[in-house]
Tab-separated table of C-alpha atoms in Angstrom:
chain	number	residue	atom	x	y	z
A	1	UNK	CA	-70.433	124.406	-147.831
A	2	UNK	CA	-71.532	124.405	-151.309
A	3	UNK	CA	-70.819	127.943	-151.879
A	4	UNK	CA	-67.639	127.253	-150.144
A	5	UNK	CA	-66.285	124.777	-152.342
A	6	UNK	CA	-66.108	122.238	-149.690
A	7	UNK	CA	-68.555	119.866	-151.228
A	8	UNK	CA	-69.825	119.161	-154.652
A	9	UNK	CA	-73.288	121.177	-156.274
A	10	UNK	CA	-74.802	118.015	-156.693
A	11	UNK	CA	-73.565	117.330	-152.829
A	12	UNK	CA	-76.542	115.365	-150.561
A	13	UNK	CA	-77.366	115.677	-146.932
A	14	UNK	CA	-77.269	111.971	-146.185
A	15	UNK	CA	-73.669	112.222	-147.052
A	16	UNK	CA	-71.945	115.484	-146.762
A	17	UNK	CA	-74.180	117.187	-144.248
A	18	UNK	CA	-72.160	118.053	-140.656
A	19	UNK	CA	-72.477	116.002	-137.164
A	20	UNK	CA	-75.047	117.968	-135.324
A	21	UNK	CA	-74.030	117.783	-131.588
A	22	UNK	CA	-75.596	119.721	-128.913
A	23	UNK	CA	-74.623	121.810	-126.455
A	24	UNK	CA	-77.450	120.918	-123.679
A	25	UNK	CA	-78.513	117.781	-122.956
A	26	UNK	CA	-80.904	117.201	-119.878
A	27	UNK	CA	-82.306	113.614	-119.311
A	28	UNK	CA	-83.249	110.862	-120.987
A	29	UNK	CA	-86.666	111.396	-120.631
A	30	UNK	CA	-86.663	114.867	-121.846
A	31	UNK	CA	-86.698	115.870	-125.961
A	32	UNK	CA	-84.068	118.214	-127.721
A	33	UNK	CA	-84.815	121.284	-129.091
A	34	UNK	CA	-82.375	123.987	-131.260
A	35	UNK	CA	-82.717	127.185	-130.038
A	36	UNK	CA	-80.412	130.411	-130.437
A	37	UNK	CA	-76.593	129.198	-129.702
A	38	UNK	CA	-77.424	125.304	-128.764
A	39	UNK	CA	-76.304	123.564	-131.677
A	40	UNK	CA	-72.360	122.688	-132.408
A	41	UNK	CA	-71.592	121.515	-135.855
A	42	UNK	CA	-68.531	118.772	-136.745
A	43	UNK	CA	-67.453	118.015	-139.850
A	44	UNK	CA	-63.461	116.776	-141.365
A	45	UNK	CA	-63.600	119.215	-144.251
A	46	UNK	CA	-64.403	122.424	-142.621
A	47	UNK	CA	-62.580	125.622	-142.729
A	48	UNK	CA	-62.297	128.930	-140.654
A	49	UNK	CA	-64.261	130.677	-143.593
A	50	UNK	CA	-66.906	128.021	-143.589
A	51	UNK	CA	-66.618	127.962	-139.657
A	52	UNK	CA	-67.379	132.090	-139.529
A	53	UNK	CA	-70.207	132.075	-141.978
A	54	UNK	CA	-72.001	129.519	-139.838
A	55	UNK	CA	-71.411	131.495	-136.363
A	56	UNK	CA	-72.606	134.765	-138.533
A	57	UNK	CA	-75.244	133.850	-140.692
A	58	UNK	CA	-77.171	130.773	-138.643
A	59	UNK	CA	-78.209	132.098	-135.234
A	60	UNK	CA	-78.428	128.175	-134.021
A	61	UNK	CA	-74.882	127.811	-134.219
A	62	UNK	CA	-72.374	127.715	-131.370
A	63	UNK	CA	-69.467	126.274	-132.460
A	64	UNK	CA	-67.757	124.825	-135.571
A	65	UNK	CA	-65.474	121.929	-135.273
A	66	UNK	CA	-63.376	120.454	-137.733
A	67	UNK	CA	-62.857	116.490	-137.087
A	68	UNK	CA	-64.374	112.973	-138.341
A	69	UNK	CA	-66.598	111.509	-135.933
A	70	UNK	CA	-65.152	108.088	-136.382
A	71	UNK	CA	-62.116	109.478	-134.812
A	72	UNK	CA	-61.654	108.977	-130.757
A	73	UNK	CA	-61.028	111.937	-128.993
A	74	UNK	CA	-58.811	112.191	-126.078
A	75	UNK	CA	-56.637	109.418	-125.487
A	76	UNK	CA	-57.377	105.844	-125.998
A	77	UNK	CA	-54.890	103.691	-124.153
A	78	UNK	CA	-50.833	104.813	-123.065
A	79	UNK	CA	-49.621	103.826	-126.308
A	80	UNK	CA	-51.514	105.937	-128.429
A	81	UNK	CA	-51.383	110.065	-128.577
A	82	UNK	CA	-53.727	112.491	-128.062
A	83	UNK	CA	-55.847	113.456	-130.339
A	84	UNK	CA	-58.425	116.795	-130.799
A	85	UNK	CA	-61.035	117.636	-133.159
A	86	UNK	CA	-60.280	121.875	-134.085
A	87	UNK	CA	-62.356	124.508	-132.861
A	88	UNK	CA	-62.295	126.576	-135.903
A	89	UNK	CA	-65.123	129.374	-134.309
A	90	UNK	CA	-67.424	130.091	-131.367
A	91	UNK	CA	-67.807	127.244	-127.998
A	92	UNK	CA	-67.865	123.797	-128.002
A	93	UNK	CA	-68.835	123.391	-124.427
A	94	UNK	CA	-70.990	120.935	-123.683
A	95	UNK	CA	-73.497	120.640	-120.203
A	96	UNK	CA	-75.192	117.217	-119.414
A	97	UNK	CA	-77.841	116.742	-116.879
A	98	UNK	CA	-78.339	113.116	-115.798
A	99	UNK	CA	-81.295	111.722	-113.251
A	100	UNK	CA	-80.286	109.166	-111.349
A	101	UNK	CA	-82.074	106.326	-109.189
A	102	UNK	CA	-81.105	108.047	-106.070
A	103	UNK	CA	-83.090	111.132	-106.517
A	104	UNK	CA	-80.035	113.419	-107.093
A	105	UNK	CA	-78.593	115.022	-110.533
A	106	UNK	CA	-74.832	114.743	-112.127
A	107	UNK	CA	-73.743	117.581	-114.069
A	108	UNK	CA	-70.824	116.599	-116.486
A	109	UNK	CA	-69.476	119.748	-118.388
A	110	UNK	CA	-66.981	119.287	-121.105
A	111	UNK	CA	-65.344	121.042	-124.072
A	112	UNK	CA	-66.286	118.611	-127.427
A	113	UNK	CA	-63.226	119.302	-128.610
A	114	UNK	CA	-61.098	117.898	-126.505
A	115	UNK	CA	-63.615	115.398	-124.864
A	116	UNK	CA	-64.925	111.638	-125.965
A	117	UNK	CA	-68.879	112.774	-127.398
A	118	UNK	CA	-70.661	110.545	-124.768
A	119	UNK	CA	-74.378	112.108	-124.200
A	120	UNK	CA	-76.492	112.183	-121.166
A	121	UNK	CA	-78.612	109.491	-122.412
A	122	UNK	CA	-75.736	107.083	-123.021
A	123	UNK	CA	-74.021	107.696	-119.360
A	124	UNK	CA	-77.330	107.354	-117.724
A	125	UNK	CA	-77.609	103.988	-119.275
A	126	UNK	CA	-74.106	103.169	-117.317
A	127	UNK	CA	-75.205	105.216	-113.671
A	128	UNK	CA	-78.564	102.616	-114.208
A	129	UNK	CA	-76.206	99.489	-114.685
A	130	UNK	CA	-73.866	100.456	-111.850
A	131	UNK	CA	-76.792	101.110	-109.354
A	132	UNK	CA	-78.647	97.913	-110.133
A	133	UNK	CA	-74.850	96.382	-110.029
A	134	UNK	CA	-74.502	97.992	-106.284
A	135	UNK	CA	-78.260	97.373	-105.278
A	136	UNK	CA	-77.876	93.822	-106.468
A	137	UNK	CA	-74.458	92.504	-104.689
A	138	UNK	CA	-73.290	92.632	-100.904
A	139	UNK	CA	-70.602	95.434	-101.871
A	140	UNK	CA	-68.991	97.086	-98.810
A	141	UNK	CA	-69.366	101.207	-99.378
A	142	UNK	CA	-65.446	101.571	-98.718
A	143	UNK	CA	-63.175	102.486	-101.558
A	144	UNK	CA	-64.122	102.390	-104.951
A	145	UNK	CA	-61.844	102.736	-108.232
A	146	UNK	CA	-62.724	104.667	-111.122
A	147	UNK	CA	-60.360	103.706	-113.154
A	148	UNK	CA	-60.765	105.287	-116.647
A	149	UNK	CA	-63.015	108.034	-115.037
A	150	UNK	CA	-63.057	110.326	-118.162
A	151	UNK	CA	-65.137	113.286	-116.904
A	152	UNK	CA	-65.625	111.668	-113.616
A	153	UNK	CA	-69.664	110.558	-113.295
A	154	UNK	CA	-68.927	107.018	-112.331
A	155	UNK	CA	-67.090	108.234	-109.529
A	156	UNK	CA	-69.426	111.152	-108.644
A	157	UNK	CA	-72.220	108.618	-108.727
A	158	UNK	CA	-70.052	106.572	-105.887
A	159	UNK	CA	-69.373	108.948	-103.770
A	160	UNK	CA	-72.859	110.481	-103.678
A	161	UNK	CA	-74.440	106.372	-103.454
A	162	UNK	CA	-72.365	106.477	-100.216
A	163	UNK	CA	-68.641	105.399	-100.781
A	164	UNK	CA	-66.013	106.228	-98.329
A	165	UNK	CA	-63.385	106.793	-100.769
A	166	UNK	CA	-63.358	107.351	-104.380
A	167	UNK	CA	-59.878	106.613	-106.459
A	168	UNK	CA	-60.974	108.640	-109.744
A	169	UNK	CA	-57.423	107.926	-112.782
A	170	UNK	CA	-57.166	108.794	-116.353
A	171	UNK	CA	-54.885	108.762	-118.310
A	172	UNK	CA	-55.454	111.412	-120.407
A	173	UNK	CA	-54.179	114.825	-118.780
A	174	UNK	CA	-57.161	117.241	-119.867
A	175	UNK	CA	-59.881	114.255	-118.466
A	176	UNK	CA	-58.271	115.209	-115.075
A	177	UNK	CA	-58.232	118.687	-115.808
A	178	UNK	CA	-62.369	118.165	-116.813
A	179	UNK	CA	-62.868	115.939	-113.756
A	180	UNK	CA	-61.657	118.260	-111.468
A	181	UNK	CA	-64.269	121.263	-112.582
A	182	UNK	CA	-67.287	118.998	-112.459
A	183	UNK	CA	-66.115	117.765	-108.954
A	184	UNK	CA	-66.367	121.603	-107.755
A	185	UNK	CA	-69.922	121.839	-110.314
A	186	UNK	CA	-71.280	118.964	-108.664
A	187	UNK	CA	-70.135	120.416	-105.229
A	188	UNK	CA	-68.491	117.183	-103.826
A	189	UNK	CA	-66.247	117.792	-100.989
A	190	UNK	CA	-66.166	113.852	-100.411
A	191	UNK	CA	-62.883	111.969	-99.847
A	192	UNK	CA	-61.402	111.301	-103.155
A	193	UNK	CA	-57.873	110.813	-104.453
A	194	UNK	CA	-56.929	111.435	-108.201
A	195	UNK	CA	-53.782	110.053	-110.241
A	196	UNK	CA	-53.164	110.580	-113.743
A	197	UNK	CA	-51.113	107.182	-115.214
A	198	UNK	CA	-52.704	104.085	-117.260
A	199	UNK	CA	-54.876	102.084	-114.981
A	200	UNK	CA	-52.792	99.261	-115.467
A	201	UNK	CA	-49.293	101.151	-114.103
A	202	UNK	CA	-51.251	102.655	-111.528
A	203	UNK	CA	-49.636	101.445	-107.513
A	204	UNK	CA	-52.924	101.231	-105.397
A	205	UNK	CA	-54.564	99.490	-102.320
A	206	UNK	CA	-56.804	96.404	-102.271
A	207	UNK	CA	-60.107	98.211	-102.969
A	208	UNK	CA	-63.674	97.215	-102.509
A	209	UNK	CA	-65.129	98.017	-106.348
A	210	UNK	CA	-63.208	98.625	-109.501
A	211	UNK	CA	-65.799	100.078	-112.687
A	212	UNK	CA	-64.111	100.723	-115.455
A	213	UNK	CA	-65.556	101.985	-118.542
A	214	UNK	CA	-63.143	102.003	-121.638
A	215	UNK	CA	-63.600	102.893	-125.187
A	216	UNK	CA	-65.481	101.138	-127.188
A	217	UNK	CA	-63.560	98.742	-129.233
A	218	UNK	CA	-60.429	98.981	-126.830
A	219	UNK	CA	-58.467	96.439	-126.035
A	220	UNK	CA	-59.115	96.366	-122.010
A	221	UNK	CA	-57.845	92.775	-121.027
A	222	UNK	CA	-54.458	94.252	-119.390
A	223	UNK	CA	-56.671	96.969	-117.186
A	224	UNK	CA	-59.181	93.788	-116.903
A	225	UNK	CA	-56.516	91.755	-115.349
A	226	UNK	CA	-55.026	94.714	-113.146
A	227	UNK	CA	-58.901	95.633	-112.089
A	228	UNK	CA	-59.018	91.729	-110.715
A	229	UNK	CA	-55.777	91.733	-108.971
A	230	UNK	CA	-57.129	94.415	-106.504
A	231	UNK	CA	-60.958	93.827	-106.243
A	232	UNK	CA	-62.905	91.115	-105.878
A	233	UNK	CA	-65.924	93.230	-107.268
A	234	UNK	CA	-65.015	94.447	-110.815
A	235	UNK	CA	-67.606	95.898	-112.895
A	236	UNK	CA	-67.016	96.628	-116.572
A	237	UNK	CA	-69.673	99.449	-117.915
C-alpha cells in the first residue's frame, strides 16, 4: 500500500492496515488459522493495482475488497438503498459452520461483498438465545416468522428444532437470493414460504413466533409493533 501510494511512508498498522476477514469460520469453540487462499482483505482506499499485487504476491489472499467497515452492507430498512463493498480481485465467499444445542450443524454461505459481515461466533450467540428462548416458554412448534432472515439461520434453526412452517422475508433482494442456496446447502426440504417486502408491509397470518434480528443500531420499533400485532411470542435477537 505503501509502495502504492495509498498510504503515507510513515503509515502505521494500527491505523491504515486492511480489515482481515476470513473466508472459513467453523465454531466457536474452534481457533482460526491463515492458510493458502483463506484470508479476504477490506479496506476504503484500495485499488485494482493494489487488489492484484495482493492476489499475486501473498499466497494467503483470496479476495480484495474495497469498502469501510463502518459501512452496512446490504440493505438496512425500505427507505434506504443498497449498498456493496467492491470486489476489486479474487472471491469473497464466505462458509460458516455453526454447532448448535440440538446436535446438528448450519452452514451459512455468503459472498462478503454483498452480505452484512456477521461471523459464526456471533450467530451462534443468537441460535443459543433462541433455543434457551424456545426451551424456556410453552411455544406451540406451528409457524414461525423470520422476519429479517438475512441469510436464513434463524429460520433454518426453526425448522430443524421442529416447526411446522417457517415464513423466512427480507427485504433486501440478494438476502433471498443467499437464503435460498443455503436452504438447498443445508438440505431442508421443510415447509417454508419466502416473501421479499419490509417486514412491516408484509400481509401474513396470526403466527405462533416472530424473531427478528435487525441491524444493529436500526430503528426496529415499526417491525416491533407489526411483530406484536401477529404473535403473541416475539423474540428480538
Amino acid at each position: 500500500m505503501i509502495e502504492e501510494n495509498i498510504v503515507p511512508e510513515n503509515a502505521s498498522l494500527r491505523r491504515n492496515s486492511p480489515v482481515p476477514l476470513s473466508e472459513f469460520y467453523y465454531s466457536s469453540f474452534n481457533p482460526q488459522f491463515i492458510n493458502e487462499n483463506t484470508l479476504i482483505l477490506l479496506h476504503p482506499d484500495f485499488t485494482k493495482e493494489v487488489a492484484s499485487r495482493l492476489i499475486e504476491e501473498v499466497p494467503e489472499v483470496k479476495g480484495v475488497l474495497k469498502g469501510s467497515p463502518a459501512e452496512t452492507v446490504g440493505q438496512l430498512n425500505k427507505n434506504s438503498e443498497i449498498n456493496h463493498f467492491e470486489l476489486l480481485a479474487g472471491c469473497d465467499m464466505q462458509t460458516n459452520v455453526m454447532r448448535t444445542l440440538i446436535n446438528d450443524k448450519i452452514i451459512i454461505n455468503k459472498n462478503q461483498s454483498k452480505h452484512h459481515i456477521e461471523v459464526a461466533t456471533t450467530t451462534e450467540g443468537k441460535l443459543i438465545k433462541l433455543h434457551n428462548y424456545l426451551e424456556n416458554n410453552d411455544i406451540k412448534k406451528g409457524i414461525a416468522i423470520d422476519a429479517m432472515c438475512g441469510s436464513g439461520a434463524i429460520g433454518i434453526y426453526l425448522l430443524k428444532y421442529g416447526f411446522e412452517k417457517v415464513i423466512f422475508n427480507d427485504i433486501y433482494p440478494q438476502a433471498i437470493e443467499n437464503l435460498k442456496e443455503n436452504l438447498e446447502v443445508n438440505k431442508i426440504t421443510g415447509n417454508y414460504e419466502i416473501y421479499n417486502e419490509a417486514f412491516e408491509d408484509l400481509n401474513t397470518q396470526k403466527v405462533d413466533l416472530c424473531v427478528i434480528d435487525a441491524f444493529p443500531n436500526d430503528d426496529a420499533s415499526e417491525i416491533i409493533k407489526k411483530a406484536e400485532k401477529i404473535s403473541d411470542n416475539v423474540l428480538i435477537i
